[in-house]
mmCIF file of C-alpha atoms in Angstrom:
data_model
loop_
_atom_site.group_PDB
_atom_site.id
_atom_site.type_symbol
_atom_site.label_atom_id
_atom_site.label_comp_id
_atom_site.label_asym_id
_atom_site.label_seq_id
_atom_site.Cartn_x
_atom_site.Cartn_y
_atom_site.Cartn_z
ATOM 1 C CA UNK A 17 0.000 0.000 0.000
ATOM 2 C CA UNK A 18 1.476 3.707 -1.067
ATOM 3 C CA UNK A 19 1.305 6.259 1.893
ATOM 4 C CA UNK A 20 1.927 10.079 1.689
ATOM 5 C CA UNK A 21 2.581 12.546 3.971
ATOM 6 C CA UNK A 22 -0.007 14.705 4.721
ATOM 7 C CA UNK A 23 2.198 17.641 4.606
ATOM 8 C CA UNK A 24 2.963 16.960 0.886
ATOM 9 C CA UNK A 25 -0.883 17.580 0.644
ATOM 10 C CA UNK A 26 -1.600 20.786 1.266
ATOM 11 C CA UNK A 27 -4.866 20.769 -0.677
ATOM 12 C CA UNK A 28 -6.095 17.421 1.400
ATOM 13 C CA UNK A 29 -9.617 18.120 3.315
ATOM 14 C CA UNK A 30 -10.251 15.794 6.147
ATOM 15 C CA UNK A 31 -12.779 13.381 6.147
ATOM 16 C CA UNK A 32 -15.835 14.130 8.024
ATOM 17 C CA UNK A 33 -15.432 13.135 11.643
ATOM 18 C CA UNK A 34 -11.221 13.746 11.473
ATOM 19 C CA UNK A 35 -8.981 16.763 12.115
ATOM 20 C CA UNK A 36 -5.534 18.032 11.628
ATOM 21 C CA UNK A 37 -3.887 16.943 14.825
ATOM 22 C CA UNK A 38 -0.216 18.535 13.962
ATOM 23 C CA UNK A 39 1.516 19.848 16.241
ATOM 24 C CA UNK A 40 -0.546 18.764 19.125
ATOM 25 C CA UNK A 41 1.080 16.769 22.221
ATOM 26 C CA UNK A 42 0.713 12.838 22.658
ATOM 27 C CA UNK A 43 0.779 11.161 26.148
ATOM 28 C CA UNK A 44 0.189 7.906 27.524
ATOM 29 C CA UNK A 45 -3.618 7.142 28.808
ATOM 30 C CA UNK A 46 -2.400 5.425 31.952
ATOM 31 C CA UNK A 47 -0.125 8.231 33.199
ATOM 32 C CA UNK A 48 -1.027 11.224 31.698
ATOM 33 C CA UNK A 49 3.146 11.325 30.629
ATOM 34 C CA UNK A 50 3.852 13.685 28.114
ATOM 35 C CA UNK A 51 5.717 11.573 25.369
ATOM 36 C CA UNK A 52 6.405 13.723 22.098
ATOM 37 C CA UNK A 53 3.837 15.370 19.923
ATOM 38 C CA UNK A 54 2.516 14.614 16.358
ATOM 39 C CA UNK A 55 4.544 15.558 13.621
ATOM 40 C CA UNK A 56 2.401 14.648 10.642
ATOM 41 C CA UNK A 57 0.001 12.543 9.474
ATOM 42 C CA UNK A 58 -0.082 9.544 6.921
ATOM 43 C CA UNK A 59 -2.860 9.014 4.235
ATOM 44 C CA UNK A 60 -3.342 5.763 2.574
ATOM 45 C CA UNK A 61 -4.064 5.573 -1.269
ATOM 46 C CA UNK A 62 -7.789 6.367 -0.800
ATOM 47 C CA UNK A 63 -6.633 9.678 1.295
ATOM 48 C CA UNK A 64 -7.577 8.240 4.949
ATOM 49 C CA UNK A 65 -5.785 9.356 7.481
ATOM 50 C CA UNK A 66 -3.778 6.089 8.665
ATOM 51 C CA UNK A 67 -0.576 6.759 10.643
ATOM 52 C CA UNK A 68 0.045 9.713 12.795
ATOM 53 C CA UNK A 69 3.838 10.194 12.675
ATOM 54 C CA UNK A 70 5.018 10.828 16.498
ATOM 55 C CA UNK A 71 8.317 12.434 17.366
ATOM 56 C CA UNK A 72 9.446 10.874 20.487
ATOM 57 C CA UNK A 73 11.725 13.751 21.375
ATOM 58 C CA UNK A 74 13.452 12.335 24.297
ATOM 59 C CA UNK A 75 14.448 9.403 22.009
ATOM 60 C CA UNK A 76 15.029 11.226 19.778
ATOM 61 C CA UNK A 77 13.642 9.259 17.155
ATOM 62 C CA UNK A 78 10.051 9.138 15.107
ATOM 63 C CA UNK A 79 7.478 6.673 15.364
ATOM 64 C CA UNK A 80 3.781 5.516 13.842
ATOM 65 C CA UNK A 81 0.864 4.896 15.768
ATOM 66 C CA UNK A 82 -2.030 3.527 13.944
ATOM 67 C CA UNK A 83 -4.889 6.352 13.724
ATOM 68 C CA UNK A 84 -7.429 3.406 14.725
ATOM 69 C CA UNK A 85 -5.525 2.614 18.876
ATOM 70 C CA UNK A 86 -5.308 6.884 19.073
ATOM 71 C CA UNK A 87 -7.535 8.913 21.258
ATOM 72 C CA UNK A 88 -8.161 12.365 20.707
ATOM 73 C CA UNK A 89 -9.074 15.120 23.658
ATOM 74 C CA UNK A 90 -10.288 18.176 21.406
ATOM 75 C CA UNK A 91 -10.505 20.109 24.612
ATOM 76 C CA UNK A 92 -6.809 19.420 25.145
ATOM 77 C CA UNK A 93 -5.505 19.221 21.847
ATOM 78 C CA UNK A 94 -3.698 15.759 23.050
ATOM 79 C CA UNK A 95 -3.894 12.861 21.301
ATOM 80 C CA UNK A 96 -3.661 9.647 24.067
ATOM 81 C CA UNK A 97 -2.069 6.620 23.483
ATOM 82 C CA UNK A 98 -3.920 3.644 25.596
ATOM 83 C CA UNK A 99 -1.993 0.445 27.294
ATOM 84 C CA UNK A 100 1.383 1.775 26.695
ATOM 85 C CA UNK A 101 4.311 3.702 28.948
ATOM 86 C CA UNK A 102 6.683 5.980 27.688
ATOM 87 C CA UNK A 103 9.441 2.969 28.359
ATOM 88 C CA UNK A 104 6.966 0.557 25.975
ATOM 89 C CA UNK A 105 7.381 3.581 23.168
ATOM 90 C CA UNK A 106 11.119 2.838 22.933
ATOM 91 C CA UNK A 107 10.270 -0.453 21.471
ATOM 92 C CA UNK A 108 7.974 0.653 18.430
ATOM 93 C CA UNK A 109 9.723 0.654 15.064
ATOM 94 C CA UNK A 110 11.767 3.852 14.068
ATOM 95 C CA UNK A 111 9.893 5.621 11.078
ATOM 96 C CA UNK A 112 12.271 7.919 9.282
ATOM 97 C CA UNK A 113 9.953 10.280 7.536
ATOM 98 C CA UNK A 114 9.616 8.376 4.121
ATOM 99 C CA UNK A 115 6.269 7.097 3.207
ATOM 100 C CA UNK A 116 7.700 4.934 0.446
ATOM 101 C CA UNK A 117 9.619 2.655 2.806
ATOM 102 C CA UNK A 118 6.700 1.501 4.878
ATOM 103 C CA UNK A 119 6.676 -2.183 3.581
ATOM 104 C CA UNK A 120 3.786 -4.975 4.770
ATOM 105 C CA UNK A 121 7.082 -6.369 7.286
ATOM 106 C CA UNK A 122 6.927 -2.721 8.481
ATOM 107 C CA UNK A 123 3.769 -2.586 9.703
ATOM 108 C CA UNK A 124 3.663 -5.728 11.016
ATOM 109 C CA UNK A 125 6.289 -4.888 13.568
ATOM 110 C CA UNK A 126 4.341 -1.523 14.206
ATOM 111 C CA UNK A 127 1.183 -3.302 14.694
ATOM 112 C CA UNK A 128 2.898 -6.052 16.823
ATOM 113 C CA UNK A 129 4.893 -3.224 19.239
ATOM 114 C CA UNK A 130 1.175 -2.182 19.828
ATOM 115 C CA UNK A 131 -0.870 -5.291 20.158
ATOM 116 C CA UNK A 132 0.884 -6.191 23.641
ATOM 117 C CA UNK A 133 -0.089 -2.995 25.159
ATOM 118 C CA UNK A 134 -4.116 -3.407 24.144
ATOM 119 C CA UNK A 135 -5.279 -5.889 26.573
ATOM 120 C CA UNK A 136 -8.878 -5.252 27.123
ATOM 121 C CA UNK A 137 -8.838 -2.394 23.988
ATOM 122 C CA UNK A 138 -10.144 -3.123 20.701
ATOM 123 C CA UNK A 139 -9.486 -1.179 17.404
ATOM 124 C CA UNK A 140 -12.420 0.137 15.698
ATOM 125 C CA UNK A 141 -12.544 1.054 12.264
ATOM 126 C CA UNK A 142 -14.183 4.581 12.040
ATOM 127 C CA UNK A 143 -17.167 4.305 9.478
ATOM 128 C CA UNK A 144 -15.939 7.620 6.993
ATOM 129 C CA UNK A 145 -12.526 5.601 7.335
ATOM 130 C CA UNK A 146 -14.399 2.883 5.006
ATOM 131 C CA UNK A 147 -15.791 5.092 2.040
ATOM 132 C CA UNK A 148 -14.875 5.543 -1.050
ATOM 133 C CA UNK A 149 -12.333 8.897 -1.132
ATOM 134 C CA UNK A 150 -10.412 9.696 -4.774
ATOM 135 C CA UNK A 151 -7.146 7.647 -4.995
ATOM 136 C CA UNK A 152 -4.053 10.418 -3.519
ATOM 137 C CA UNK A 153 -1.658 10.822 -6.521
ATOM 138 C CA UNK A 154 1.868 12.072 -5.750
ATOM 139 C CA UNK A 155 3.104 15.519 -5.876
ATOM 140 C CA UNK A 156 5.565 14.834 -8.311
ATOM 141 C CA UNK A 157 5.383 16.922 -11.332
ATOM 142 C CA UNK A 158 2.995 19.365 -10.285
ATOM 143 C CA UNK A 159 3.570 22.660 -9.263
#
């Protein structure tokens, strides 16, 4: 599957339901730890939101979390990440800010760093998630 960053896509209009969470802070649901903030956001081919690329500044490194085990505070502007500590975070795959290496191997490992941490939690597809959007073309060659 071909992802692009949502900053390449400055036209992009979220689906209903979603928002532009750049820029806001993530921290863990069971402590309330502060743990980085989001740095972008990945779109599939149909232009869903799918990733949410999170820069673990203290490790100094960039990670995805899967839009579908986020939580989002709009009063906050946080986005929470359930079942996991800020120790667990130093286990998830490194992403290093290109789309085009995020292979089915990758995201296994992403979605297995996560799956330990969801005892008890469930993912659940959001319904605009699952229509139809217009396929996202590259930004190469256009101006």
């Amino acid at each position: 599957m071909a992802f692009i960053s949502l900053s390449d896509r400055p036209d992009y209009s979220f689906p209903p339901g979603t928002f532009d969470v750049r820029g806001w802070d993530v921290r863990t649901m069971a402590d309330n730890e502060k743990i980085g903030k989001i740095d972008d956001i990945l779109l599939d081919e149909s232009g869903n939101p799918r990733y949410l690329d999170v820069d673990l500044g203290m490790f100094r490194k960039h990670v995805l979390l899967p839009i579908g085990q986020a939580r989002v505070d709009e009063a906050e502007d946080v986005v929470l990440v359930p079942g996991m500590t800020k120790d667990q975070l130093k286990d998830v795959p490194e992403y290093d800010h290109n789309p085009d290496r995020i292979t089915s191997e990758y995201e296994d490992q992403v979605a297995a760093a996560y799956a330990g941490a969801y005892t008890g939690e469930h993912y659940y597809a959001r319904s605009e998630y699952a229509s139809e959007r217009p396929a996202v073309k590259g930004t190469a060659g256009t101006e």
